[in-house]
């Protein structure tokens, strides 16, 4: 078995409810060959390094449009990679999660075509509409870079969520699937950010973790998918209505996070690190 050609990944990519042409591309530039080559090593990390377990995959429809709304957990993107891999490796109904990439990820002339071949488009509302009207599954992190960059002392606390995903869901009549990723905060516990370096590389932040390398620790992770949520409206509702809907999704995500943390064995070294906020309150 080739590291870039995992049998399960190949089999499930070929079963995706997506129309590929004779050359293995879809209408958005997605490449079947690139998917297999990219998800094969991620499948190894999923199974053997981060040892991910997915719960509630039955809540993800086998076909049709949906928005998976997830928390950001850890600052390296392992949360997105493992959530997407869990969807591909679901033998019952494999799905491709397509992301709305942050602008800073698409600035490189080399990154943009690669992301497109993997199904990820720049985070513009019109791109989201196009994907959902084509009955795709779209993954969104409404906390944005703020959530990805949260420090370890703020682990698993959802920061302010954007409202664009809700207007997109209402406008396209799309159900929302709340999702929680557990383990990212321990696999890459961010202690602080190097702000001057972030400015130099034109990125949102440069995190520093105890392992001093930009790679996660081998901490077992879990993904939780909640039941689909549907909301009434067409996306033109006043802000207070949209914000109320977003709060409902936020509460659903918090319940999934709480479930995941309650089920998680507290045997990780970084779970014993003192929390400055807790120390001050004593």
XYZ file of N, CA and C in Angstrom:
846
model
N 0.845 -1.202 0.000
C 0.000 0.000 0.000
C 0.877 1.248 0.000
N 0.639 2.145 -0.941
C 1.388 3.386 -1.012
C 0.878 4.372 0.031
N 1.823 5.144 0.597
C 1.458 6.162 1.575
C 0.533 7.201 0.962
N 0.583 7.339 -0.378
C -0.246 8.312 -1.081
C -1.430 7.656 -1.786
N -1.668 6.391 -1.482
C -2.790 5.692 -2.130
C -3.373 4.679 -1.152
N -4.091 5.192 -0.163
C -4.730 4.351 0.846
C -5.967 3.688 0.221
N -6.102 2.363 0.340
C -7.234 1.666 -0.307
C -8.594 2.180 0.135
N -8.769 2.414 1.420
C -10.063 2.901 1.901
C -10.347 4.296 1.369
N -9.335 5.153 1.364
C -9.515 6.503 0.828
C -9.885 6.431 -0.646
N -9.146 5.638 -1.423
C -9.437 5.525 -2.859
C -10.859 5.019 -3.076
N -11.232 3.980 -2.352
C -12.570 3.406 -2.518
C -13.654 4.427 -2.189
N -13.469 5.167 -1.109
C -14.505 6.108 -0.694
C -14.532 7.357 -1.555
N -13.387 7.807 -2.035
C -13.372 8.950 -2.959
C -14.136 8.596 -4.234
N -13.979 7.387 -4.689
C -14.687 6.957 -5.897
C -16.182 6.806 -5.669
N -16.609 6.757 -4.415
C -18.036 6.634 -4.086
C -18.688 7.966 -3.756
N -17.921 9.051 -3.762
C -18.468 10.356 -3.395
C -19.607 10.752 -4.329
N -20.657 11.385 -3.794
C -21.777 11.833 -4.640
C -21.432 13.116 -5.393
N -20.363 13.041 -6.193
C -19.871 14.185 -6.958
C -19.636 13.729 -8.392
N -20.021 14.549 -9.340
C -19.826 14.209 -10.747
C -18.445 14.671 -11.211
N -17.593 13.694 -11.531
C -16.280 13.972 -12.096
C -16.317 13.707 -13.599
N -15.535 14.486 -14.354
C -15.482 14.247 -15.795
C -14.500 13.111 -16.094
N -14.262 12.861 -17.380
C -13.391 11.757 -17.779
C -11.953 11.947 -17.329
N -11.584 13.182 -16.990
C -10.216 13.470 -16.558
C -10.098 13.517 -15.025
N -11.202 13.261 -14.328
C -11.172 13.209 -12.875
C -11.339 14.545 -12.193
N -11.955 15.529 -12.890
C -12.191 16.843 -12.302
C -13.695 17.121 -12.251
N -14.107 17.933 -11.263
C -15.500 18.353 -11.220
C -15.601 19.791 -11.734
N -16.779 20.359 -11.688
C -17.006 21.680 -12.270
C -16.309 22.803 -11.523
N -15.868 22.546 -10.288
C -15.182 23.569 -9.500
C -13.655 23.434 -9.543
N -13.160 22.420 -10.267
C -11.722 22.203 -10.330
C -11.221 21.164 -9.341
N -12.139 20.533 -8.617
C -11.794 19.475 -7.678
C -11.197 18.292 -8.437
N -10.099 17.730 -7.909
C -9.398 16.633 -8.571
C -9.498 15.354 -7.754
N -10.000 14.297 -8.384
C -10.109 13.013 -7.694
C -8.722 12.497 -7.309
N -7.755 12.596 -8.204
C -6.403 12.123 -7.917
C -5.778 12.885 -6.746
N -5.984 14.210 -6.715
C -5.428 15.017 -5.628
C -6.073 14.652 -4.302
N -7.367 14.383 -4.317
C -8.044 13.967 -3.084
C -7.414 12.693 -2.520
N -7.172 11.713 -3.372
C -6.601 10.443 -2.915
C -5.200 10.654 -2.357
N -4.406 11.458 -3.052
C -3.022 11.696 -2.613
C -2.965 12.512 -1.326
N -3.907 13.403 -1.124
C -3.900 14.249 0.071
C -4.497 13.529 1.274
N -5.595 12.812 1.072
C -6.271 12.190 2.207
C -5.636 10.870 2.635
N -4.815 10.258 1.794
C -4.156 9.008 2.183
C -3.210 9.217 3.363
N -2.273 10.183 3.319
C -1.447 10.403 4.514
C -2.246 10.929 5.702
N -3.301 11.717 5.424
C -4.127 12.202 6.536
C -4.858 11.045 7.203
N -5.204 10.013 6.418
C -5.856 8.839 6.994
C -4.911 8.121 7.952
N -3.620 8.108 7.622
C -2.638 7.490 8.522
C -2.566 8.267 9.840
N -2.484 9.592 9.743
C -2.455 10.430 10.941
C -3.731 10.227 11.754
N -4.857 10.172 11.064
C -6.168 9.993 11.690
C -6.212 8.689 12.489
N -5.719 7.601 11.881
C -5.839 6.286 12.523
C -4.756 6.034 13.568
N -3.513 6.421 13.255
C -2.374 5.950 14.039
C -1.669 7.015 14.872
N -1.807 8.282 14.529
C -1.086 9.317 15.274
C -2.022 10.059 16.227
N -3.064 10.686 15.683
C -4.041 11.349 16.535
C -5.166 10.419 16.968
N -5.214 9.225 16.372
C -6.152 8.175 16.781
C -7.562 8.734 16.979
N -8.080 9.308 15.922
C -9.369 10.004 15.979
C -10.522 9.006 16.013
N -11.515 9.308 16.832
C -12.769 8.564 16.849
C -13.892 9.543 16.520
N -14.752 9.171 15.595
C -15.862 10.036 15.196
C -17.174 9.483 15.743
N -17.982 10.369 16.313
C -19.288 10.010 16.858
C -20.375 10.803 16.135
N -21.507 10.159 15.894
C -22.644 10.856 15.296
C -22.562 11.027 13.791
N -21.754 10.226 13.119
C -21.653 10.358 11.657
C -22.991 10.089 10.967
N -23.887 9.396 11.659
C -25.208 9.148 11.072
C -25.994 10.447 10.910
N -25.555 11.507 11.585
C -26.228 12.803 11.449
C -25.821 13.547 10.178
N -24.787 13.047 9.506
C -24.344 13.663 8.247
C -25.072 12.968 7.105
N -25.867 13.697 6.317
C -26.637 13.049 5.258
C -25.735 12.442 4.178
N -26.191 11.349 3.605
C -25.413 10.666 2.571
C -25.304 11.495 1.305
N -26.308 12.306 1.050
C -26.311 13.186 -0.119
C -26.971 14.504 0.275
N -26.845 15.478 -0.584
C -27.525 16.743 -0.358
C -26.679 17.745 0.397
N -27.126 18.991 0.330
C -26.377 20.092 0.930
C -26.492 20.111 2.443
N -25.411 20.514 3.086
C -25.383 20.717 4.536
C -24.216 21.630 4.869
N -24.351 22.328 5.984
C -23.265 23.141 6.531
C -22.821 22.497 7.839
N -21.578 22.042 7.902
C -21.008 21.545 9.146
C -20.347 22.732 9.839
N -20.842 23.059 11.031
C -20.351 24.229 11.774
C -19.563 23.721 12.980
N -18.249 23.991 12.989
C -17.372 23.398 13.996
C -16.612 24.450 14.788
N -16.157 24.017 15.971
C -15.276 24.851 16.793
C -13.844 24.727 16.300
N -13.064 25.787 16.487
C -11.638 25.703 16.190
C -10.926 25.174 17.426
N -10.036 24.201 17.230
C -9.374 23.555 18.353
C -7.907 23.355 18.012
N -7.033 24.175 18.564
C -5.615 24.117 18.224
C -5.339 25.032 17.048
N -4.115 25.487 16.905
C -3.811 26.518 15.926
C -3.155 26.052 14.653
N -3.147 24.736 14.371
C -2.410 24.229 13.216
C -3.291 23.759 12.070
N -4.597 23.727 12.268
C -5.477 23.215 11.225
C -5.709 21.721 11.311
N -5.189 21.074 12.373
C -5.437 19.639 12.524
C -6.913 19.362 12.717
N -7.643 20.325 13.324
C -9.080 20.134 13.518
C -9.783 19.988 12.180
N -9.515 20.909 11.252
C -10.144 20.839 9.934
C -9.736 19.567 9.202
N -8.433 19.249 9.227
C -7.950 18.072 8.503
C -8.595 16.792 9.015
N -8.735 16.667 10.335
C -9.284 15.439 10.894
C -10.801 15.358 10.736
N -11.490 16.495 10.817
C -12.937 16.493 10.558
C -13.196 16.065 9.121
N -12.462 16.647 8.179
C -12.635 16.299 6.776
C -12.299 14.837 6.522
N -11.257 14.341 7.196
C -10.873 12.941 7.016
C -11.934 12.009 7.578
N -12.549 12.385 8.692
C -13.607 11.540 9.267
C -14.760 11.382 8.293
N -15.045 12.422 7.531
C -16.135 12.362 6.554
C -15.781 11.441 5.382
N -14.535 11.525 4.933
C -14.086 10.675 3.833
C -14.061 9.207 4.252
N -13.626 8.935 5.488
C -13.460 7.555 5.944
C -14.750 6.926 6.451
N -15.853 7.620 6.354
C -17.143 7.072 6.766
C -17.631 6.088 5.704
N -17.393 4.813 5.926
C -17.735 3.810 4.916
C -19.226 3.736 4.632
N -20.063 4.082 5.612
C -21.510 4.020 5.410
C -21.968 5.027 4.358
N -21.399 6.220 4.390
C -21.799 7.271 3.441
C -20.680 8.303 3.348
N -19.602 8.015 2.605
C -18.489 8.965 2.510
C -18.928 10.289 1.885
N -18.471 11.372 2.488
C -18.760 12.698 1.974
C -17.465 13.508 1.919
N -17.421 14.433 0.993
C -16.307 15.366 0.921
C -16.738 16.679 1.551
N -16.057 17.063 2.613
C -16.299 18.374 3.194
C -15.468 19.394 2.443
N -16.104 20.456 1.995
C -15.397 21.498 1.260
C -15.383 22.762 2.105
N -14.216 23.357 2.228
C -14.046 24.479 3.131
C -14.064 25.821 2.441
N -14.317 26.845 3.249
C -14.220 28.231 2.801
C -12.917 28.769 3.379
N -11.865 28.776 2.566
C -10.520 29.071 3.046
C -10.368 30.537 3.435
N -9.592 30.757 4.510
C -9.255 32.116 4.925
C -8.460 32.793 3.811
N -8.622 34.111 3.706
C -7.950 34.852 2.637
C -6.440 34.662 2.671
N -5.853 34.651 3.890
C -4.395 34.567 3.968
C -3.872 33.242 3.419
N -4.724 32.194 3.394
C -4.297 30.907 2.862
C -4.264 30.884 1.345
N -4.971 31.802 0.714
C -5.061 31.794 -0.747
C -4.192 32.864 -1.405
N -3.379 33.560 -0.607
C -2.545 34.622 -1.187
C -1.432 34.066 -2.044
N -0.922 32.900 -1.681
C 0.164 32.309 -2.449
C -0.347 31.811 -3.798
N 0.385 32.097 -4.887
C -0.050 31.610 -6.204
C -0.013 30.093 -6.299
N 0.724 29.439 -5.379
C 0.800 27.977 -5.404
C -0.291 27.348 -4.543
N -0.699 28.042 -3.485
C -1.689 27.477 -2.575
C -3.075 27.441 -3.196
N -3.430 28.484 -3.916
C -4.803 28.578 -4.429
C -5.179 27.404 -5.335
N -4.362 27.051 -6.365
C -4.767 25.916 -7.205
C -4.813 24.596 -6.448
N -3.916 24.415 -5.458
C -3.935 23.181 -4.674
C -5.205 23.091 -3.846
N -5.571 24.210 -3.200
C -6.799 24.225 -2.412
C -8.013 23.953 -3.290
N -8.007 24.517 -4.498
C -9.143 24.291 -5.405
C -9.239 22.821 -5.789
N -8.112 22.175 -6.014
C -8.135 20.750 -6.370
C -8.648 19.886 -5.223
N -8.551 20.428 -4.000
C -9.069 19.710 -2.830
C -10.501 20.114 -2.498
N -11.045 21.053 -3.279
C -12.438 21.446 -3.087
C -12.645 22.660 -2.225
N -11.566 23.347 -1.827
C -11.692 24.489 -0.931
C -11.586 25.800 -1.708
N -12.601 26.642 -1.560
C -12.646 27.910 -2.264
C -12.441 29.060 -1.284
N -12.054 30.215 -1.815
C -11.894 31.399 -0.973
C -13.206 31.700 -0.266
N -13.106 32.150 0.982
C -14.296 32.344 1.816
C -15.163 33.516 1.428
N -15.738 33.467 0.245
C -16.667 34.494 -0.223
C -18.085 33.928 -0.201
N -19.087 34.736 0.154
C -20.461 34.224 0.215
C -20.914 33.563 -1.081
N -20.530 34.152 -2.213
C -20.976 33.583 -3.492
C -20.401 32.190 -3.731
N -19.189 31.944 -3.235
C -18.615 30.604 -3.376
C -19.397 29.600 -2.530
N -19.768 30.000 -1.325
C -20.573 29.131 -0.485
C -21.905 28.804 -1.125
N -22.532 29.807 -1.713
C -23.813 29.588 -2.388
C -23.666 28.612 -3.545
N -22.612 28.769 -4.318
C -22.398 27.879 -5.458
C -22.255 26.430 -5.010
N -21.480 26.214 -3.962
C -21.278 24.850 -3.479
C -22.575 24.254 -2.941
N -23.317 25.029 -2.169
C -24.546 24.508 -1.574
C -25.627 24.281 -2.625
N -25.697 25.152 -3.619
C -26.674 24.928 -4.691
C -26.325 23.682 -5.503
N -25.046 23.264 -5.417
C -24.629 22.042 -6.100
C -24.712 20.836 -5.158
N -25.431 21.002 -4.033
C -25.702 19.927 -3.073
C -24.422 19.397 -2.411
N -23.496 20.310 -2.078
C -22.251 19.909 -1.444
C -22.334 20.034 0.073
N -21.348 19.452 0.740
C -21.200 19.544 2.182
C -20.092 20.555 2.458
N -20.409 21.624 3.157
C -19.453 22.711 3.380
C -19.115 22.803 4.863
N -17.820 22.856 5.160
C -17.325 22.977 6.531
C -16.971 24.428 6.823
N -17.508 24.958 7.933
C -17.271 26.351 8.304
C -16.857 26.424 9.775
N -15.852 27.252 10.050
C -15.441 27.563 11.418
C -15.810 29.019 11.687
N -16.996 29.274 12.231
C -17.452 30.669 12.377
C -16.658 31.495 13.376
N -15.807 30.843 14.183
C -14.937 31.616 15.069
C -13.791 32.258 14.297
N -13.491 31.739 13.109
C -12.422 32.282 12.289
C -11.061 32.133 12.950
N -10.139 33.004 12.550
C -8.776 32.962 13.098
C -8.764 33.226 14.597
N -9.785 33.934 15.098
C -9.858 34.196 16.549
C -9.938 32.888 17.317
N -10.714 31.942 16.783
C -10.856 30.664 17.451
C -9.623 29.797 17.311
N -9.030 29.806 16.117
C -7.837 28.990 15.892
C -6.689 29.436 16.777
N -6.648 30.721 17.113
C -5.527 31.248 17.879
C -5.757 31.327 19.367
N -6.829 30.733 19.889
C -7.069 30.856 21.335
C -5.979 30.148 22.127
N -5.582 30.741 23.233
C -4.531 30.185 24.069
C -5.052 29.029 24.914
N -4.122 28.241 25.457
C -4.504 27.053 26.213
C -5.385 27.391 27.406
N -5.142 28.543 28.044
C -5.947 28.917 29.196
C -7.408 29.146 28.818
N -7.672 29.365 27.529
C -9.037 29.586 27.046
C -9.563 28.380 26.271
N -8.964 27.226 26.501
C -9.313 26.030 25.726
C -10.805 25.727 25.800
N -11.343 25.350 24.661
C -12.725 24.920 24.510
C -13.757 25.988 24.876
N -13.331 27.239 24.967
C -14.277 28.332 25.158
C -14.521 28.972 23.793
N -15.733 28.891 23.316
C -16.034 29.460 22.005
C -15.925 30.979 22.061
N -15.214 31.546 21.093
C -15.128 33.003 20.999
C -16.257 33.478 20.083
N -16.319 34.778 19.871
C -17.411 35.363 19.088
C -17.489 34.703 17.707
N -18.697 34.301 17.342
C -18.916 33.637 16.068
C -19.509 34.605 15.057
N -19.041 34.520 13.824
C -19.618 35.323 12.761
C -21.027 34.857 12.443
N -21.776 35.693 11.753
C -23.173 35.364 11.436
C -23.388 35.024 9.968
N -22.324 35.140 9.172
C -22.479 34.909 7.736
C -22.961 33.514 7.397
N -22.526 32.514 8.157
C -22.936 31.142 7.865
C -24.441 30.973 8.015
N -25.043 31.698 8.981
C -26.472 31.552 9.197
C -27.260 32.183 8.054
N -26.846 33.358 7.614
C -27.537 33.968 6.467
C -27.386 33.092 5.227
N -26.215 32.469 5.068
C -25.995 31.568 3.933
C -26.908 30.354 4.030
N -27.054 29.787 5.225
C -27.921 28.622 5.412
C -29.371 28.966 5.100
N -29.819 30.121 5.583
C -31.206 30.525 5.347
C -31.447 30.816 3.866
N -30.527 31.503 3.243
C -30.693 31.880 1.837
C -30.762 30.666 0.932
N -30.026 29.600 1.278
C -29.961 28.417 0.425
C -30.800 27.256 0.952
N -31.526 27.467 2.059
C -32.346 26.401 2.621
C -31.528 25.197 3.047
N -30.412 25.459 3.730
C -29.463 24.404 4.080
C -29.523 24.064 5.568
N -29.592 22.773 5.914
C -29.530 22.394 7.326
C -28.122 22.576 7.880
N -28.036 22.838 9.172
C -26.760 23.042 9.853
C -26.484 21.849 10.759
N -25.280 21.301 10.652
C -24.866 20.188 11.498
C -23.809 20.704 12.467
N -24.149 20.865 13.753
C -23.132 21.314 14.726
C -22.077 20.238 14.923
N -20.856 20.669 15.134
C -19.744 19.734 15.227
C -18.760 20.219 16.290
N -18.174 19.280 17.013
C -17.158 19.611 18.021
C -15.932 18.751 17.799
N -14.773 19.401 17.796
C -13.503 18.675 17.713
C -12.823 18.761 19.073
N -12.522 17.603 19.645
C -11.927 17.526 20.980
C -10.526 16.936 20.865
N -9.566 17.593 21.488
C -8.202 17.077 21.487
C -7.184 18.031 20.903
N -7.642 18.941 20.064
C -6.709 19.868 19.443
C -6.019 20.779 20.432
N -6.738 21.145 21.493
C -6.162 22.056 22.483
C -5.027 21.382 23.257
N -5.117 20.045 23.428
C -4.052 19.325 24.118
C -2.921 18.937 23.174
N -3.253 18.655 21.913
C -2.209 18.241 20.977
C -1.320 19.417 20.573
N -1.877 20.622 20.633
C -1.076 21.816 20.352
C -1.515 22.931 21.291
N -1.084 22.865 22.554
C -1.505 23.866 23.542
C -0.751 25.185 23.339
N -1.423 26.185 22.830
C -0.779 27.460 22.533
C -0.554 28.262 23.821
N 0.694 28.570 24.082
C 1.037 29.326 25.283
C 1.026 30.827 25.017
N 1.527 31.227 23.842
C 1.501 32.636 23.455
C 1.744 32.726 21.953
N 1.623 33.932 21.415
C 1.835 34.184 19.990
C 3.014 35.123 19.792
N 3.742 34.915 18.704
C 4.827 35.830 18.334
C 4.232 36.851 17.358
N 3.842 37.991 17.873
C 3.106 38.961 17.070
C 3.951 39.582 15.970
N 5.220 39.888 16.272
C 6.050 40.525 15.257
C 6.300 39.599 14.071
N 6.421 38.280 14.360
C 6.640 37.321 13.282
C 5.376 37.140 12.449
N 4.222 37.210 13.111
C 2.955 37.112 12.380
C 2.827 38.259 11.379
N 3.234 39.461 11.805
C 3.195 40.610 10.889
C 4.168 40.420 9.734
N 5.328 39.842 10.047
C 6.355 39.648 9.031
C 5.896 38.685 7.942
N 5.211 37.609 8.351
C 4.756 36.611 7.382
C 3.343 36.892 6.889
N 2.766 37.991 7.372
C 1.433 38.406 6.933
C 0.369 37.360 7.245
N 0.482 36.785 8.451
C -0.491 35.796 8.896
C -1.247 36.307 10.105
N -2.321 35.609 10.515
C -3.116 36.071 11.656
C -2.388 35.905 12.990
N -1.528 34.886 13.118
C -0.779 34.666 14.348
C 0.283 33.603 14.090
N 1.312 33.587 14.931
C 2.319 32.518 14.929
C 2.337 31.950 16.340
N 1.803 30.753 16.538
C 1.676 30.201 17.894
C 2.957 29.553 18.389
N 3.095 29.516 19.719
C 4.209 28.823 20.365
C 3.616 27.836 21.370
N 3.997 26.576 21.222
C 3.537 25.513 22.109
C 4.729 24.939 22.858
N 4.502 24.192 23.940
C 5.611 23.633 24.722
C 6.559 22.760 23.907
N 6.041 22.078 22.858
C 6.914 21.213 22.070
C 7.835 22.002 21.140
N 7.594 23.320 21.010
C 8.461 24.244 20.263
C 8.591 23.907 18.786
N 7.714 23.088 18.271
C 7.671 22.805 16.834
C 6.227 22.944 16.377
N 6.045 23.300 15.113
C 4.700 23.473 14.575
C 4.145 22.127 14.124
N 3.965 21.247 15.106
C 3.422 19.924 14.825
C 2.711 19.444 16.076
N 1.543 18.824 15.925
C 0.782 18.406 17.104
C 1.407 17.220 17.816
N 1.152 17.129 19.111
C 1.547 15.965 19.892
C 0.590 14.808 19.593
N 1.024 13.561 19.794
C 0.164 12.398 19.497
C -0.893 12.176 20.565
N -1.828 13.091 20.658
C -2.913 13.023 21.633
C -4.182 12.547 20.928
N -4.840 11.550 21.472
C -6.058 11.026 20.856
C -7.135 12.106 20.784
N -7.808 12.176 19.646
C -8.821 13.212 19.407
C -10.162 12.571 19.063
N -11.219 13.359 19.225
C -12.567 12.897 18.896
C -13.322 13.979 18.119
N -14.226 13.516 17.257
C -15.116 14.407 16.516
C -16.548 14.019 16.854
N -17.360 15.010 17.177
C -18.769 14.774 17.498
C -19.644 15.549 16.521
N -20.590 14.859 15.896
C -21.555 15.492 15.011
C -22.935 15.451 15.672
N -23.599 16.600 15.744
C -24.927 16.660 16.317
C -26.009 16.523 15.257
N -27.254 16.377 15.686
C -28.373 16.289 14.735
C -28.501 17.574 13.919
N -28.958 17.461 12.675
C -29.134 18.649 11.825
C -30.105 19.642 12.459
N -29.812 20.923 12.278
C -30.653 22.008 12.772
C -31.181 22.797 11.575
N -32.476 23.097 11.597
C -33.081 23.849 10.499
C -33.742 25.116 11.049
N -33.601 26.187 10.309
C -34.120 27.480 10.744
C -34.986 28.082 9.635
N -35.986 28.850 10.046
C -36.898 29.466 9.094
C -36.414 30.856 8.718
N -36.517 31.174 7.435
C -36.121 32.485 6.954
C -35.489 32.395 5.578
N -35.155 33.568 5.039
C -34.529 33.606 3.717
C -33.186 34.334 3.724
N -32.670 34.638 4.910
C -31.377 35.293 5.018
C -31.439 36.801 5.102
N -32.637 37.370 4.948
C -32.777 38.828 5.004
C -33.309 39.299 6.356
N -33.355 38.412 7.327
C -33.891 38.733 8.646
C -33.023 39.776 9.351
N -33.618 40.541 10.279
C -32.833 41.530 11.023
C -31.757 40.861 11.861
N -30.764 41.636 12.243
C -29.598 41.091 12.944
C -29.970 40.356 14.220
N -30.940 40.872 14.972
C -31.249 40.230 16.250
C -31.812 38.830 16.054
N -32.528 38.601 14.944
C -33.048 37.268 14.660
C -31.902 36.334 14.287
N -31.018 36.811 13.423
C -29.867 36.012 13.004
C -28.999 35.660 14.213
N -28.777 36.631 15.064
C -27.934 36.392 16.239
C -28.574 35.382 17.189
N -29.906 35.402 17.276
C -30.595 34.412 18.108
C -30.391 33.008 17.532
N -30.500 32.881 16.209
C -30.266 31.592 15.554
C -28.829 31.116 15.789
N -27.872 32.043 15.644
C -26.467 31.692 15.849
C -26.241 31.217 17.277
N -26.911 31.853 18.239
C -26.787 31.436 19.638
C -27.279 29.999 19.827
N -28.327 29.630 19.102
C -28.828 28.260 19.205
C -27.787 27.264 18.710
N -27.123 27.605 17.602
C -26.065 26.735 17.080
C -24.901 26.691 18.064
N -24.562 27.861 18.608
C -23.475 27.931 19.585
C -23.758 27.023 20.791
N -24.983 27.066 21.304
C -25.337 26.234 22.445
C -25.249 24.743 22.091
N -25.656 24.394 20.862
C -25.557 23.000 20.423
C -24.097 22.559 20.369
N -23.215 23.428 19.885
C -21.788 23.116 19.845
C -21.219 22.987 21.251
N -21.644 23.877 22.144
C -21.152 23.810 23.533
C -21.591 22.513 24.205
N -22.792 22.040 23.894
C -23.252 20.767 24.472
C -22.393 19.612 23.956
N -22.050 19.640 22.671
C -21.200 18.597 22.113
C -19.806 18.648 22.734
N -19.270 19.853 22.906
C -17.956 20.002 23.540
C -17.993 19.463 24.958
N -19.051 19.806 25.697
C -19.186 19.324 27.076
C -19.268 17.806 27.120
N -20.036 17.225 26.187
C -20.142 15.768 26.107
C -18.780 15.153 25.848
N -18.046 15.745 24.912
C -16.726 15.222 24.571
C -15.740 15.327 25.713
N -15.752 16.444 26.424
C -14.825 16.624 27.530
C -15.167 15.715 28.705
N -16.459 15.521 28.947
C -16.874 14.635 30.037
C -16.443 13.188 29.775
N -16.425 12.806 28.489
C -16.075 11.427 28.139
C -14.578 11.226 27.985
N -13.817 12.303 28.070
C -12.393 12.258 27.775
C -11.590 11.942 29.038
N -10.717 10.930 29.007
C -9.895 10.632 30.183
C -8.915 11.762 30.445
N -8.817 12.180 31.682
C -7.925 13.294 32.027
C -6.545 12.746 32.376
N -5.877 12.236 31.341
C -4.575 11.609 31.561
C -3.491 12.253 30.720
N -3.743 13.494 30.279
C -2.782 14.164 29.430
C -1.974 15.148 30.259
N -0.701 15.231 29.997
C 0.174 16.061 30.816
C -0.263 17.513 30.829
N -0.823 17.988 29.710
C -1.183 19.387 29.661
C -2.504 19.666 30.367
N -3.240 18.615 30.727
C -4.431 18.824 31.551
C -4.030 19.198 32.979
N -2.777 18.945 33.325
C -2.317 19.254 34.668
C -1.622 20.606 34.755
N -1.507 21.277 33.599
C -0.887 22.595 33.622
C -1.780 23.564 34.378
N -1.240 24.401 35.255
C -2.074 25.343 35.994
C -2.696 26.371 35.082
N -3.948 26.662 35.292
C -4.660 27.697 34.549
C -4.510 28.999 35.317
N -3.890 30.038 34.716
C -3.673 31.293 35.435
C -4.953 31.884 36.008
N -6.062 31.766 35.251
C -7.325 32.325 35.730
C -7.801 31.585 36.981
N -7.630 30.239 36.986
C -8.060 29.461 38.131
C -7.181 29.748 39.342
N -5.858 29.924 39.099
C -4.943 30.208 40.203
C -5.289 31.521 40.877
N -5.645 32.541 40.078
C -5.956 33.837 40.641
C -7.251 33.833 41.445
N -8.168 32.927 41.091
C -9.474 32.906 41.752
C -9.426 32.174 43.082
N -8.316 31.491 43.356
C -8.222 30.737 44.618
C -7.893 31.656 45.791
